[in-house]
Amino acid sequence: MPARTVMAAVLLAVLAACGNGEDRPSTGGSASGSGTGASGSASHTGDHGGKGAGFPESEANSVVRATLRDFAFESVPRTVKGPKVYFEATNQGPTEHELVVMDEAGKELGEIEAFAKGKDSKPLSLELQPGRYKLACLVKLGDKTHADLGMEASFTVE
Ligand SMILES: [Cu+2]
């Protein structure tokens, strides 16, 4: 029966530790995960943004200011300097658009979520190694996406 007491104590300690863990006392600051900009509110995209870097525009090696419209990306440079690439988008509509950055294999690296005509997007900052990348708008229209209708582009990071 002493063993049971020990087990209970351990359990309690574990539970207490979990509860305290939420506060992350060692880091000092709050909101440690979000940084500035991109990663903060992208809740439904959650897991695929492996390299969302969250650096400010002033630290970027290059800035991509894309114009989104039905159904194309405009003013996307063919070549940008990496690794820190900062994306901003303006939606000229008429419908909502988004900007998803993918590697050549189609793996999503980050996105600017769909936003309305006449608006500027939240920024997206990504660290991209040299190579080819794609932009696509995956907003649905019927059973297609805007990308299916031509709303995609590619660029090279050097
Ligand atoms: Cu679109």
PDB file of C-alpha atoms and ligand atoms in Angstrom:
ATOM      1  CA  MET A   1       0.000   0.000   0.000  1.00  0.00           C
ATOM      2  CA  PRO A   2       2.842   2.470   0.301  1.00  0.00           C
ATOM      3  CA  ALA A   3       3.388   1.846  -3.393  1.00  0.00           C
ATOM      4  CA  ARG A   4      -0.124   3.085  -4.122  1.00  0.00           C
ATOM      5  CA  THR A   5       0.504   6.230  -2.195  1.00  0.00           C
ATOM      6  CA  VAL A   6       3.621   6.831  -4.226  1.00  0.00           C
ATOM      7  CA  MET A   7       1.752   6.277  -7.470  1.00  0.00           C
ATOM      8  CA  ALA A   8      -0.883   8.746  -6.463  1.00  0.00           C
ATOM      9  CA  ALA A   9       1.710  11.291  -5.559  1.00  0.00           C
ATOM     10  CA  VAL A  10       3.460  10.852  -8.889  1.00  0.00           C
ATOM     11  CA  LEU A  11       0.188  11.223 -10.732  1.00  0.00           C
ATOM     12  CA  LEU A  12      -0.597  14.407  -8.900  1.00  0.00           C
ATOM     13  CA  ALA A  13       2.838  15.748  -9.609  1.00  0.00           C
ATOM     14  CA  VAL A  14       2.449  15.007 -13.304  1.00  0.00           C
ATOM     15  CA  LEU A  15      -0.928  16.657 -13.437  1.00  0.00           C
ATOM     16  CA  ALA A  16       0.383  19.680 -11.626  1.00  0.00           C
ATOM     17  CA  ALA A  17       3.330  19.888 -13.971  1.00  0.00           C
ATOM     18  CA  CYS A  18       1.048  19.811 -16.992  1.00  0.00           C
ATOM     19  CA  GLY A  19      -1.024  22.602 -15.611  1.00  0.00           C
ATOM     20  CA  ASN A  20       1.963  24.735 -14.876  1.00  0.00           C
ATOM     21  CA  GLY A  21       3.489  24.002 -18.219  1.00  0.00           C
ATOM     22  CA  GLU A  22       1.008  26.277 -19.901  1.00  0.00           C
ATOM     23  CA  ASP A  23       2.673  29.261 -18.350  1.00  0.00           C
ATOM     24  CA  ARG A  24       6.154  28.454 -19.590  1.00  0.00           C
ATOM     25  CA  PRO A  25       7.844  30.202 -16.725  1.00  0.00           C
ATOM     26  CA  SER A  26      11.283  29.736 -18.238  1.00  0.00           C
ATOM     27  CA  THR A  27      10.683  31.885 -21.307  1.00  0.00           C
ATOM     28  CA  GLY A  28       9.546  34.901 -19.400  1.00  0.00           C
ATOM     29  CA  GLY A  29       7.441  36.338 -22.188  1.00  0.00           C
ATOM     30  CA  SER A  30       3.906  35.497 -23.108  1.00  0.00           C
ATOM     31  CA  ALA A  31       2.655  34.555 -26.563  1.00  0.00           C
ATOM     32  CA  SER A  32       6.001  32.984 -27.280  1.00  0.00           C
ATOM     33  CA  GLY A  33       4.799  31.148 -30.345  1.00  0.00           C
ATOM     34  CA  SER A  34       3.324  33.856 -32.426  1.00  0.00           C
ATOM     35  CA  GLY A  35       5.926  36.489 -33.084  1.00  0.00           C
ATOM     36  CA  THR A  36       4.849  39.124 -35.552  1.00  0.00           C
ATOM     37  CA  GLY A  37       2.501  38.699 -38.407  1.00  0.00           C
ATOM     38  CA  ALA A  38       2.097  35.512 -40.303  1.00  0.00           C
ATOM     39  CA  SER A  39       1.814  32.723 -37.834  1.00  0.00           C
ATOM     40  CA  GLY A  40      -0.429  34.308 -35.269  1.00  0.00           C
ATOM     41  CA  SER A  41      -3.913  33.935 -36.581  1.00  0.00           C
ATOM     42  CA  ALA A  42      -3.581  31.174 -39.125  1.00  0.00           C
ATOM     43  CA  SER A  43      -5.278  28.732 -36.874  1.00  0.00           C
ATOM     44  CA  HIS A  44      -7.029  26.474 -39.311  1.00  0.00           C
ATOM     45  CA  THR A  45      -3.880  25.932 -41.307  1.00  0.00           C
ATOM     46  CA  GLY A  46      -2.068  24.935 -38.153  1.00  0.00           C
ATOM     47  CA  ASP A  47       0.301  22.195 -38.940  1.00  0.00           C
ATOM     48  CA  HIS A  48       1.836  22.564 -42.320  1.00  0.00           C
ATOM     49  CA  GLY A  49       3.715  25.788 -41.939  1.00  0.00           C
ATOM     50  CA  GLY A  50       7.048  24.290 -41.068  1.00  0.00           C
ATOM     51  CA  LYS A  51       9.153  27.280 -41.914  1.00  0.00           C
ATOM     52  CA  GLY A  52       6.921  30.195 -41.066  1.00  0.00           C
ATOM     53  CA  ALA A  53       9.618  32.493 -39.854  1.00  0.00           C
ATOM     54  CA  GLY A  54       7.805  35.579 -38.674  1.00  0.00           C
ATOM     55  CA  PHE A  55      10.522  38.094 -39.455  1.00  0.00           C
ATOM     56  CA  PRO A  56       9.678  41.706 -40.287  1.00  0.00           C
ATOM     57  CA  GLU A  57       9.853  43.172 -43.763  1.00  0.00           C
ATOM     58  CA  SER A  58      12.997  45.065 -42.837  1.00  0.00           C
ATOM     59  CA  GLU A  59      14.882  41.782 -42.368  1.00  0.00           C
ATOM     60  CA  ALA A  60      13.776  40.228 -45.635  1.00  0.00           C
ATOM     61  CA  ASN A  61      16.197  39.510 -48.450  1.00  0.00           C
ATOM     62  CA  SER A  62      13.392  40.226 -50.856  1.00  0.00           C
ATOM     63  CA  VAL A  63       9.787  41.309 -50.841  1.00  0.00           C
ATOM     64  CA  VAL A  64       7.146  39.925 -53.165  1.00  0.00           C
ATOM     65  CA  ARG A  65       4.105  42.158 -53.615  1.00  0.00           C
ATOM     66  CA  ALA A  66       1.611  40.122 -55.558  1.00  0.00           C
ATOM     67  CA  THR A  67      -1.591  41.365 -57.095  1.00  0.00           C
ATOM     68  CA  LEU A  68      -4.472  38.890 -56.998  1.00  0.00           C
ATOM     69  CA  ARG A  69      -7.448  38.986 -59.301  1.00  0.00           C
ATOM     70  CA  ASP A  70      -9.864  36.626 -61.068  1.00  0.00           C
ATOM     71  CA  PHE A  71      -7.952  34.475 -61.869  1.00  0.00           C
ATOM     72  CA  ALA A  72      -4.287  35.315 -61.911  1.00  0.00           C
ATOM     73  CA  PHE A  73      -1.304  36.405 -59.878  1.00  0.00           C
ATOM     74  CA  GLU A  74       0.317  39.542 -61.173  1.00  0.00           C
ATOM     75  CA  SER A  75       3.606  41.242 -60.417  1.00  0.00           C
ATOM     76  CA  VAL A  76       5.241  38.112 -59.117  1.00  0.00           C
ATOM     77  CA  PRO A  77       8.955  38.292 -59.919  1.00  0.00           C
ATOM     78  CA  ARG A  78      10.519  35.335 -61.693  1.00  0.00           C
ATOM     79  CA  THR A  79      13.481  35.320 -59.376  1.00  0.00           C
ATOM     80  CA  VAL A  80      13.841  36.468 -55.799  1.00  0.00           C
ATOM     81  CA  LYS A  81      16.732  36.505 -53.411  1.00  0.00           C
ATOM     82  CA  GLY A  82      16.505  34.248 -50.375  1.00  0.00           C
ATOM     83  CA  PRO A  83      16.417  32.909 -47.903  1.00  0.00           C
ATOM     84  CA  LYS A  84      14.108  35.402 -46.234  1.00  0.00           C
ATOM     85  CA  VAL A  85      11.208  36.174 -48.514  1.00  0.00           C
ATOM     86  CA  TYR A  86       8.396  38.435 -47.407  1.00  0.00           C
ATOM     87  CA  PHE A  87       5.049  38.227 -49.204  1.00  0.00           C
ATOM     88  CA  GLU A  88       2.267  40.743 -49.370  1.00  0.00           C
ATOM     89  CA  ALA A  89      -0.777  40.661 -51.586  1.00  0.00           C
ATOM     90  CA  THR A  90      -3.410  43.052 -52.821  1.00  0.00           C
ATOM     91  CA  ASN A  91      -6.748  41.691 -53.949  1.00  0.00           C
ATOM     92  CA  GLN A  92      -8.227  43.385 -57.003  1.00  0.00           C
ATOM     93  CA  GLY A  93     -11.101  40.943 -57.014  1.00  0.00           C
ATOM     94  CA  PRO A  94     -13.816  40.728 -57.717  1.00  0.00           C
ATOM     95  CA  THR A  95     -13.812  37.632 -55.497  1.00  0.00           C
ATOM     96  CA  GLU A  96     -11.843  36.586 -52.442  1.00  0.00           C
ATOM     97  CA  HIS A  97      -8.404  35.176 -53.050  1.00  0.00           C
ATOM     98  CA  GLU A  98      -5.601  33.617 -51.106  1.00  0.00           C
ATOM     99  CA  LEU A  99      -1.938  33.023 -51.707  1.00  0.00           C
ATOM    100  CA  VAL A 100      -0.424  29.645 -50.916  1.00  0.00           C
ATOM    101  CA  VAL A 101       3.312  29.102 -51.246  1.00  0.00           C
ATOM    102  CA  MET A 102       4.362  25.581 -52.154  1.00  0.00           C
ATOM    103  CA  ASP A 103       7.556  23.835 -53.030  1.00  0.00           C
ATOM    104  CA  GLU A 104       7.885  22.156 -56.391  1.00  0.00           C
ATOM    105  CA  ALA A 105       6.399  18.947 -55.078  1.00  0.00           C
ATOM    106  CA  GLY A 106       3.277  20.799 -54.016  1.00  0.00           C
ATOM    107  CA  LYS A 107       3.913  20.802 -50.276  1.00  0.00           C
ATOM    108  CA  GLU A 108       2.432  23.872 -48.632  1.00  0.00           C
ATOM    109  CA  LEU A 109       4.995  26.026 -46.884  1.00  0.00           C
ATOM    110  CA  GLY A 110       2.754  28.869 -45.859  1.00  0.00           C
ATOM    111  CA  GLU A 111      -0.257  30.843 -46.880  1.00  0.00           C
ATOM    112  CA  ILE A 112      -1.978  34.158 -46.828  1.00  0.00           C
ATOM    113  CA  GLU A 113      -5.570  33.255 -46.074  1.00  0.00           C
ATOM    114  CA  ALA A 114      -8.392  34.290 -48.326  1.00  0.00           C
ATOM    115  CA  PHE A 115      -9.266  37.953 -48.074  1.00  0.00           C
ATOM    116  CA  ALA A 116     -11.644  40.301 -49.822  1.00  0.00           C
ATOM    117  CA  LYS A 117     -11.351  42.597 -52.797  1.00  0.00           C
ATOM    118  CA  GLY A 118      -9.851  45.990 -52.191  1.00  0.00           C
ATOM    119  CA  LYS A 119      -7.840  44.835 -49.214  1.00  0.00           C
ATOM    120  CA  ASP A 120      -4.186  44.350 -48.572  1.00  0.00           C
ATOM    121  CA  SER A 121      -3.254  41.057 -47.029  1.00  0.00           C
ATOM    122  CA  LYS A 122      -1.534  40.266 -43.850  1.00  0.00           C
ATOM    123  CA  PRO A 123       2.085  39.558 -44.654  1.00  0.00           C
ATOM    124  CA  LEU A 124       3.658  36.126 -44.862  1.00  0.00           C
ATOM    125  CA  SER A 125       7.329  35.618 -44.173  1.00  0.00           C
ATOM    126  CA  LEU A 126       9.102  32.419 -45.157  1.00  0.00           C
ATOM    127  CA  GLU A 127      12.652  31.191 -45.203  1.00  0.00           C
ATOM    128  CA  LEU A 128      13.125  29.514 -48.557  1.00  0.00           C
ATOM    129  CA  GLN A 129      16.170  27.642 -49.748  1.00  0.00           C
ATOM    130  CA  PRO A 130      17.335  28.064 -53.345  1.00  0.00           C
ATOM    131  CA  GLY A 131      14.995  26.329 -55.738  1.00  0.00           C
ATOM    132  CA  ARG A 132      11.702  26.587 -57.567  1.00  0.00           C
ATOM    133  CA  TYR A 133       8.465  27.419 -55.807  1.00  0.00           C
ATOM    134  CA  LYS A 134       4.840  27.816 -56.727  1.00  0.00           C
ATOM    135  CA  LEU A 135       2.079  30.179 -55.754  1.00  0.00           C
ATOM    136  CA  ALA A 136      -1.524  29.096 -55.971  1.00  0.00           C
ATOM    137  CA  CYS A 137      -4.947  30.268 -54.924  1.00  0.00           C
ATOM    138  CA  LEU A 138      -6.877  27.277 -53.657  1.00  0.00           C
ATOM    139  CA  VAL A 139     -10.164  29.055 -53.079  1.00  0.00           C
ATOM    140  CA  LYS A 140     -12.938  26.879 -54.475  1.00  0.00           C
ATOM    141  CA  LEU A 141     -15.292  27.739 -57.273  1.00  0.00           C
ATOM    142  CA  GLY A 142     -17.719  24.913 -57.820  1.00  0.00           C
ATOM    143  CA  ASP A 143     -15.640  21.779 -57.950  1.00  0.00           C
ATOM    144  CA  LYS A 144     -12.507  23.594 -59.085  1.00  0.00           C
ATOM    145  CA  THR A 145     -10.016  25.853 -57.411  1.00  0.00           C
ATOM    146  CA  HIS A 146      -8.897  29.226 -58.655  1.00  0.00           C
ATOM    147  CA  ALA A 147      -5.567  27.561 -59.405  1.00  0.00           C
ATOM    148  CA  ASP A 148      -7.374  25.269 -61.825  1.00  0.00           C
ATOM    149  CA  LEU A 149      -8.621  28.380 -63.565  1.00  0.00           C
ATOM    150  CA  GLY A 150      -5.134  29.753 -64.000  1.00  0.00           C
ATOM    151  CA  MET A 151      -4.471  31.377 -60.674  1.00  0.00           C
ATOM    152  CA  GLU A 152      -1.007  30.050 -60.103  1.00  0.00           C
ATOM    153  CA  ALA A 153       2.517  31.256 -60.638  1.00  0.00           C
ATOM    154  CA  SER A 154       6.034  30.130 -60.051  1.00  0.00           C
ATOM    155  CA  PHE A 155       9.262  31.761 -59.027  1.00  0.00           C
ATOM    156  CA  THR A 156      12.832  30.840 -58.267  1.00  0.00           C
ATOM    157  CA  VAL A 157      14.679  31.585 -55.075  1.00  0.00           C
ATOM    158  CA  GLU A 158      18.411  32.085 -55.488  1.00  0.00           C
TER     159      GLU A 158
HETATM  160 CU    CU B   1      -8.367  33.081 -56.030  1.00  0.00          CU
END
